[in-house]
Each structure stands twice: as structure tokens, then as C-alpha cells.
Short mmCIF file of C-alpha atoms in Angstrom, two decimals:
data_model
loop_
_atom_site.label_atom_id
_atom_site.label_comp_id
_atom_site.label_asym_id
_atom_site.label_seq_id
_atom_site.Cartn_x
_atom_site.Cartn_y
_atom_site.Cartn_z
CA MET A 144 25.51 3.13 -8.29
CA ASP A 145 26.04 5.35 -11.81
CA LYS A 146 23.16 7.01 -14.32
CA LYS A 147 22.42 4.05 -16.67
CA GLU A 148 22.41 1.25 -13.46
CA THR A 149 19.83 3.68 -11.66
CA ALA A 150 18.00 3.92 -15.17
CA ASP A 151 18.38 -0.32 -15.52
CA ARG A 152 17.37 -0.88 -11.76
CA ASN A 153 14.51 1.45 -13.25
CA THR A 154 12.84 -0.17 -16.27
CA PRO A 155 10.37 -2.84 -15.39
CA GLY A 156 12.61 -4.87 -18.31
CA ARG A 157 16.06 -4.63 -16.62
CA ARG A 158 14.66 -4.67 -12.95
CA PRO A 159 16.95 -7.12 -11.20
CA MET A 160 15.72 -10.45 -9.89
CA VAL A 161 16.63 -11.67 -7.07
CA VAL A 162 15.91 -15.40 -5.42
CA ALA A 163 14.25 -15.33 -2.32
CA VAL A 164 14.12 -18.39 0.04
CA CYS A 165 11.23 -18.76 2.27
CA ALA A 166 12.59 -21.32 5.01
CA PHE A 167 11.09 -23.31 7.68
CA ARG A 168 13.97 -25.88 8.42
CA LEU A 169 17.33 -25.68 8.21
CA GLU A 170 18.74 -28.33 6.86
CA ASN A 171 17.21 -27.98 3.30
CA VAL A 172 18.94 -24.81 3.37
CA ARG A 173 22.42 -26.27 3.86
CA ARG A 174 22.00 -29.12 1.67
CA HIS A 175 20.40 -26.52 -1.85
CA LEU A 176 22.76 -24.23 -1.42
CA ARG A 177 25.37 -24.89 -3.56
CA HIS A 178 23.61 -25.78 -6.21
CA ASN A 179 21.21 -23.35 -6.00
CA LEU A 180 23.58 -20.56 -6.17
CA ASP A 181 25.18 -22.47 -8.78
CA GLN A 182 22.28 -21.53 -10.91
CA LEU A 183 21.73 -18.26 -10.85
CA ASN A 184 23.86 -15.70 -13.67
CA GLY A 185 23.47 -11.93 -11.64
CA ASP A 186 20.43 -12.58 -9.75
CA GLU A 187 20.34 -11.78 -5.95
CA TYR A 188 20.15 -14.87 -3.59
CA VAL A 189 17.60 -14.82 -0.32
CA VAL A 190 16.94 -17.10 2.76
CA LEU A 191 13.93 -15.70 5.42
CA LEU A 192 14.12 -18.11 8.17
CA ASP A 193 10.81 -17.97 9.44
CA ARG A 194 12.14 -19.10 13.05
CA PRO A 195 13.76 -18.13 16.21
CA VAL A 196 17.06 -16.79 16.60
CA THR A 197 19.46 -20.00 17.65
CA PRO A 198 22.85 -20.60 17.56
CA GLU A 199 22.25 -23.66 14.93
CA ALA A 200 19.98 -21.32 12.77
CA GLU A 201 23.37 -19.11 13.37
CA LYS A 202 25.34 -21.14 12.05
CA VAL A 203 23.86 -22.10 8.70
CA ALA A 204 23.25 -17.53 8.39
CA THR A 205 26.99 -17.49 8.80
CA GLN A 206 27.16 -20.31 5.86
CA VAL A 207 25.02 -18.52 3.36
CA ASN A 208 26.53 -15.23 3.50
CA GLU A 209 30.16 -16.68 3.31
CA ALA A 210 28.93 -18.39 -0.18
CA GLY A 211 27.53 -15.31 -1.03
CA GLY A 212 23.43 -15.15 -0.23
CA THR A 213 21.99 -13.23 2.43
CA MET A 214 20.36 -15.16 5.40
CA ARG A 215 17.74 -13.41 7.63
CA ILE A 216 16.29 -14.99 10.42
CA LEU A 217 12.89 -13.48 11.04
CA GLY A 218 13.33 -14.62 15.12
CA ALA A 219 9.65 -16.16 15.07
CA THR A 220 7.48 -18.53 13.20
CA ARG A 221 4.99 -16.57 11.43
CA GLY A 222 3.94 -18.35 8.88
CA LEU A 223 4.91 -18.54 4.79
CA SER A 224 2.34 -15.52 3.72
CA ALA A 225 4.67 -13.28 6.41
CA SER A 226 7.90 -14.20 5.13
CA ARG A 227 6.41 -14.22 1.81
CA ASN A 228 4.73 -10.55 2.35
CA THR A 229 7.96 -9.36 3.98
CA VAL A 230 10.26 -9.84 1.02
CA LEU A 231 7.00 -7.76 -0.77
CA ARG A 232 7.75 -5.30 1.24
CA GLU A 233 11.65 -4.33 1.40
CA TRP A 234 12.70 -6.06 -2.26
CA ALA A 235 9.55 -3.87 -3.30
CA ASP A 236 11.10 -2.55 -6.85
CA ARG A 237 12.78 -6.04 -7.73
CA HIS A 238 11.81 -9.59 -9.95
CA VAL A 239 10.93 -11.94 -7.39
CA LEU A 240 11.32 -15.89 -7.82
CA PHE A 241 10.20 -17.72 -4.52
CA VAL A 242 11.14 -21.12 -3.66
CA ASP A 243 10.63 -23.25 -1.23
CA ASP A 244 13.58 -24.64 1.11
CA ASP A 245 13.10 -28.18 -0.64
CA VAL A 246 14.04 -26.79 -4.14
CA ARG A 247 17.23 -27.98 -6.45
CA LEU A 248 17.19 -25.00 -8.86
CA GLU A 249 18.07 -25.53 -12.42
CA ALA A 250 20.31 -22.86 -14.49
CA SER A 251 17.28 -23.19 -17.80
CA ALA A 252 14.62 -22.79 -15.32
CA VAL A 253 15.89 -19.64 -13.93
CA ASP A 254 17.26 -18.31 -17.12
CA ALA A 255 13.65 -18.57 -18.53
CA VAL A 256 11.90 -16.80 -15.45
CA ARG A 257 14.52 -14.12 -15.92
CA ALA A 258 13.72 -13.75 -19.38
CA ALA A 259 9.88 -14.15 -18.60
CA PHE A 260 10.27 -10.78 -16.73
CA ARG A 261 12.32 -9.05 -18.71
CA ALA A 262 9.93 -9.82 -21.97
CA GLY A 263 6.91 -8.11 -19.36
CA ALA A 264 5.66 -10.35 -17.65
CA HIS A 265 4.17 -10.07 -13.92
CA VAL A 266 3.47 -13.82 -13.27
CA VAL A 267 5.68 -16.20 -13.88
CA GLY A 268 6.04 -20.32 -13.49
CA ALA A 269 7.80 -23.73 -13.72
CA ARG A 270 7.37 -27.11 -13.61
CA LEU A 271 7.76 -28.73 -10.59
CA ARG A 272 8.95 -32.58 -10.36
CA PRO A 273 10.48 -35.13 -8.52
CA PRO A 274 13.88 -35.93 -7.72
CA ARG A 275 15.13 -38.72 -10.17
CA GLU A 276 16.43 -40.40 -7.56
CA LEU A 277 13.16 -41.38 -6.44
CA ARG A 278 12.42 -44.56 -8.23
CA ARG A 279 9.58 -45.59 -6.68
CA LEU A 280 6.44 -44.09 -5.28
CA PRO A 281 4.57 -46.02 -2.59
CA TRP A 282 1.19 -47.39 -3.69
CA PHE A 283 -1.04 -45.25 -1.99
CA LEU A 284 0.49 -42.34 -4.25
CA SER A 285 -0.55 -41.46 -7.34
CA SER A 286 -0.32 -38.02 -9.96
CA GLY A 287 -4.00 -38.01 -9.29
CA GLN A 288 -1.93 -36.35 -5.58
CA PHE A 289 1.02 -35.17 -6.96
CA HIS A 290 -0.64 -31.97 -5.88
CA LEU A 291 -0.27 -32.34 -2.10
CA VAL A 292 3.54 -32.35 -2.01
CA GLY A 293 3.94 -29.86 -4.74
CA TRP A 294 4.81 -31.61 -7.65
CA HIS A 295 3.35 -31.41 -11.43
CA ARG A 296 2.26 -33.93 -13.41
CA ASP A 297 5.13 -34.79 -16.42
CA ARG A 298 3.04 -33.34 -19.27
CA GLY A 299 0.44 -30.62 -19.41
CA ASP A 300 -0.70 -27.92 -18.61
CA ILE A 301 1.21 -25.88 -15.22
CA LYS A 302 -0.33 -23.38 -12.90
CA ILE A 303 2.43 -21.39 -10.77
CA TRP A 304 2.49 -22.92 -7.05
CA GLY A 305 4.65 -21.71 -4.29
CA ALA A 306 7.35 -23.55 -4.55
CA CYS A 307 8.97 -22.06 -7.93
CA MET A 308 6.74 -18.49 -8.15
CA GLY A 309 7.95 -15.34 -10.20
CA VAL A 310 6.32 -12.26 -8.95
CA ASP A 311 6.98 -8.56 -9.59
CA ALA A 312 6.81 -7.05 -7.16
CA ASP A 313 7.08 -3.42 -7.81
CA PHE A 314 3.79 -4.64 -10.20
CA ALA A 315 2.07 -6.52 -6.64
CA ARG A 316 3.34 -3.38 -4.54
CA ARG A 317 1.58 -0.53 -6.07
CA GLN A 318 -1.77 -3.20 -6.87
CA GLY A 319 -1.57 -2.91 -3.31
CA LEU A 320 -1.47 -7.23 -3.14
CA THR A 321 -0.21 -8.94 -0.13
CA PHE A 322 -0.65 -13.06 0.70
CA ASP A 323 -3.06 -13.80 2.75
CA LEU A 324 -2.30 -14.87 6.32
CA ASP A 325 -5.08 -16.81 7.17
CA LEU A 326 -4.19 -19.54 4.40
CA SER A 327 -0.62 -19.77 5.66
CA ARG A 328 1.43 -22.91 6.78
CA THR A 329 2.17 -22.80 10.16
CA GLY A 330 3.63 -25.56 12.46
CA GLY A 331 1.21 -28.61 12.08
CA ASN A 332 -1.28 -26.06 10.26
CA LEU A 333 -1.38 -27.62 6.76
CA GLN A 334 -3.33 -24.14 5.37
CA SER A 335 -2.94 -23.56 1.80
CA GLY A 336 -3.42 -22.09 -1.24
CA GLU A 337 -2.33 -18.63 -0.09
CA ASP A 338 -0.37 -18.61 -3.61
CA THR A 339 -2.52 -19.36 -5.95
CA SER A 340 -4.81 -16.97 -4.69
CA PHE A 341 -2.24 -14.57 -4.64
CA ILE A 342 -1.66 -15.22 -8.11
CA ALA A 343 -5.17 -14.67 -9.08
CA LEU A 344 -5.65 -11.74 -7.72
CA MET A 345 -2.69 -10.51 -9.71
CA LYS A 346 -4.21 -11.63 -12.96
CA GLU A 347 -7.65 -9.94 -12.47
CA ALA A 348 -5.29 -6.78 -11.31
CA GLY A 349 -4.16 -7.08 -15.17
CA ALA A 350 -0.09 -9.20 -14.41
CA ARG A 351 0.69 -10.93 -17.69
CA GLU A 352 0.64 -13.67 -16.84
CA CYS A 353 4.47 -16.82 -18.58
CA LEU A 354 4.43 -20.56 -17.68
CA LEU A 355 7.26 -22.43 -18.52
CA PRO A 356 6.13 -25.73 -18.61
CA GLU A 357 9.14 -26.71 -20.52
CA HIS A 358 11.83 -25.82 -18.21
CA ALA A 359 11.41 -28.08 -14.34
CA VAL A 360 12.74 -27.54 -11.12
CA VAL A 361 13.00 -30.00 -9.12
CA HIS A 362 11.26 -30.88 -5.81
CA ASP A 363 12.15 -32.12 -2.94
CA VAL A 364 10.62 -33.92 -0.87
CA ASP A 365 10.92 -34.92 2.77
CA PRO A 366 10.22 -38.80 3.18
CA GLY A 367 7.55 -38.31 6.32
CA ARG A 368 5.88 -36.32 3.11
CA LEU A 369 5.60 -39.68 1.64
CA THR A 370 3.67 -41.19 3.89
CA LEU A 371 -0.38 -42.47 3.99
CA ARG A 372 -1.07 -40.27 7.42
CA TYR A 373 0.73 -37.17 5.76
CA LEU A 374 -1.06 -37.65 2.53
CA LEU A 375 -4.55 -37.64 4.23
CA ARG A 376 -3.63 -34.74 6.52
CA ARG A 377 -2.96 -32.61 2.91
CA ALA A 378 -5.80 -33.49 1.68
CA TYR A 379 -8.06 -32.34 4.78
CA TRP A 380 -6.55 -29.27 5.43
CA GLN A 381 -6.88 -28.61 1.51
CA GLY A 382 -10.33 -28.83 2.02
CA ARG A 383 -10.55 -26.58 4.80
CA SER A 384 -8.59 -24.55 2.94
CA GLU A 385 -11.70 -23.89 0.14
CA ALA A 386 -13.70 -23.21 2.70
CA ARG A 387 -11.74 -20.73 4.06
CA ARG A 388 -11.09 -19.25 0.48
CA HIS A 389 -15.59 -19.42 -0.42
CA GLN A 390 -14.29 -21.63 -3.24
CA SER A 391 -15.93 -25.19 -1.60
CA ALA A 392 -17.66 -26.47 -4.47
CA ALA A 393 -15.45 -25.90 -7.01
CA GLY A 394 -12.68 -26.68 -5.18
CA LEU A 395 -13.73 -29.40 -4.56
CA ARG A 396 -14.60 -30.66 -7.90
CA LYS A 397 -10.60 -29.51 -8.49
CA GLU A 398 -9.53 -32.13 -5.79
CA LEU A 399 -11.99 -34.84 -6.88
CA THR A 400 -10.94 -34.89 -11.10
CA ARG A 401 -7.33 -34.35 -10.00
CA HIS A 402 -8.06 -38.18 -8.36
CA ARG A 403 -9.79 -39.78 -10.91
CA THR A 404 -7.51 -38.72 -13.52
CA ALA A 405 -5.13 -40.30 -12.54
CA PRO A 406 -3.82 -42.50 -15.62
CA GLU A 407 -0.89 -44.76 -14.48
CA SER A 408 -2.60 -46.56 -11.42
CA ARG A 409 -4.83 -49.24 -10.82
CA CYS A 410 -5.57 -48.25 -7.75
CA THR A 411 -6.64 -45.11 -9.03
CA PRO A 412 -10.51 -45.71 -8.15
CA LEU A 413 -9.34 -46.28 -4.49
CA LEU A 414 -7.52 -42.84 -3.73
CA PHE A 415 -10.56 -41.38 -5.43
CA CYS A 416 -12.68 -42.57 -2.77
CA VAL A 417 -9.95 -41.80 0.56
CA TYR A 418 -8.59 -38.61 -0.85
CA GLY A 419 -11.74 -37.32 -1.70
CA ALA A 420 -13.14 -38.00 1.49
CA ALA A 421 -10.74 -36.74 3.30
CA THR A 422 -11.24 -33.20 1.12
CA ALA A 423 -14.65 -33.49 1.62
CA ILE A 424 -14.31 -34.04 5.14
CA GLY A 425 -12.42 -30.78 5.81
CA VAL A 426 -14.57 -28.63 3.31
CA GLY A 427 -17.24 -29.45 5.93
CA HIS A 428 -15.73 -28.47 8.61
CA GLY A 429 -14.06 -25.59 7.09
CA LEU A 430 -18.27 -24.40 6.57
CA LEU A 431 -18.86 -25.15 10.53
CA LEU A 432 -16.10 -23.09 11.83
CA ARG A 433 -17.42 -20.16 8.96
CA LEU A 434 -21.36 -20.19 10.38
CA ARG A 435 -19.72 -20.32 13.97
CA LYS A 436 -18.32 -17.04 14.07
#
């Protein structure tokens, strides 16, 4: 590396960006590989698989490496936060765009995230939208529940969520910030909130936030997540997460507001009651577990 390249790498606005896929499902890694690579412009593409080493995993790793990316099999399932912390630790001098394994990138969104970093942002988020081929949603899923599957509404403000989350890893390292392992989704545990909690810590430390609501990526959802059973489980775990973050009252109000303000479904009052109850039960269970410790 010559002196100019070294200087560029050490200048925050010129720091390279790595797109980091913290993956669990091999089929998603394979399905989105070619499309996602085509959306990049000089960015590094890294896949961290949070699973044991298997012949099938090694086969997919070979496909990723041959296509121009890099895939590492972590060797055990430790959870999403552990994978993200690995990225922060090993790519500590980079701008990182974290994406889930079921996200389809768009070149315009990747370009906008990169430009935001070069303009001085430390945390960046784009809109997460449902796939256009999903033309009809089940009656029990309105926009009031979109956050349970990782979608923003079509219009209005957005928050930075982990499925598409830009982070200045160097800023995080200097502030000593990492993702909370206790909020990490692992296996059947649908704990959540490690992403928004991390972003909140970054902002408290002085990070500049850039939201890109006009730029979107597609968040595919496995059919099993579009069932009432899964969504109620997810709402319950959302409540557990709010209790774990010591935000029970505020978190419950936030969840109820989301359900109540969904404009498009005639079933909204029913959904408000059903999902609100699931979240409240989760909050109550989480508080009880805290008292027992």
C-alpha cells in the first residue's frame, strides 16, 4: 500500500466500507449473493455465518469466495450480537454496513450510505421495505406490526434497524461500544433491541446520525414469519426485551402506539388488543425474571 492509499484509509471521509452480512440461514446467503454483489461499488462483502462448520456451509463459503466476497464460518451459534461484535473488532478501521441475510440491497441505497459516511456520519440507516412480489398481507398483519418483521412503513420517519445499519466501527472502538449479548437473538430466543440500544449509545457518545428514508432496500421475510403464531411470539419477546432494557413503560407505550396508528386495516382495534396483550405479557414476564435475580 503506497503513502496516498494509507492516508486515504486513515482519513474518516475516505475510509473503505465493508458490507457485513451476519448470517444464520445458508439458503438466504446463497439466494442473495449475486444480486447483492452487483449493487456494490468497490465495497468489501463479508459474510459471517453464525453456525457450526458443515459440508454444506463450506460449499456456500466457496461460492461466496469465488464470487468475490469473503465468508467465514464462526463454528458455533453464539447469536447476532456476537457476530456483529466480531465485525466491529476485526474491521475496526472501517465504515460497516450491517445487513441481515434476508436483505436485498439496492445500489442507490449503498451509494447513499457510503456518501453519508464520507460526509461525516457515524450511524446511518435506510428504509426497509417488503418485497413487491408480496402483494397481499394476511389479515392479522397491518403496518402496525411491520416492526415485528423488520419493515418500515412506506412513508414517514424511519429508525435505524439492524437489518440495514451503517456504523463507523472506528468511532465505536474509540468509545468502547459493543452490541449487548443479552439482547441478542439466538435460536428460538427472539430477544431483540441490541441494534437500537447500540445506536442510542453511539448517539449518546456524540455520533452523528444520518437517516435515508428516500433510499430503500428490500427485506425478504421467510413465510414462517408471516403467521399469527410467530408474530405473537415476536410481540411477546419485544416486551421481554423492553423489560431487559429497563424501558418497560416507555417500550409498552411505543408498541401500543405503533398498533393504534396503523391507518389501513379495519382489523386494527382487534390487532391493537391482541398484539398489545402479547407485548404486555412479555413485559410482565421480563420484570418477574428481573425480580428473581
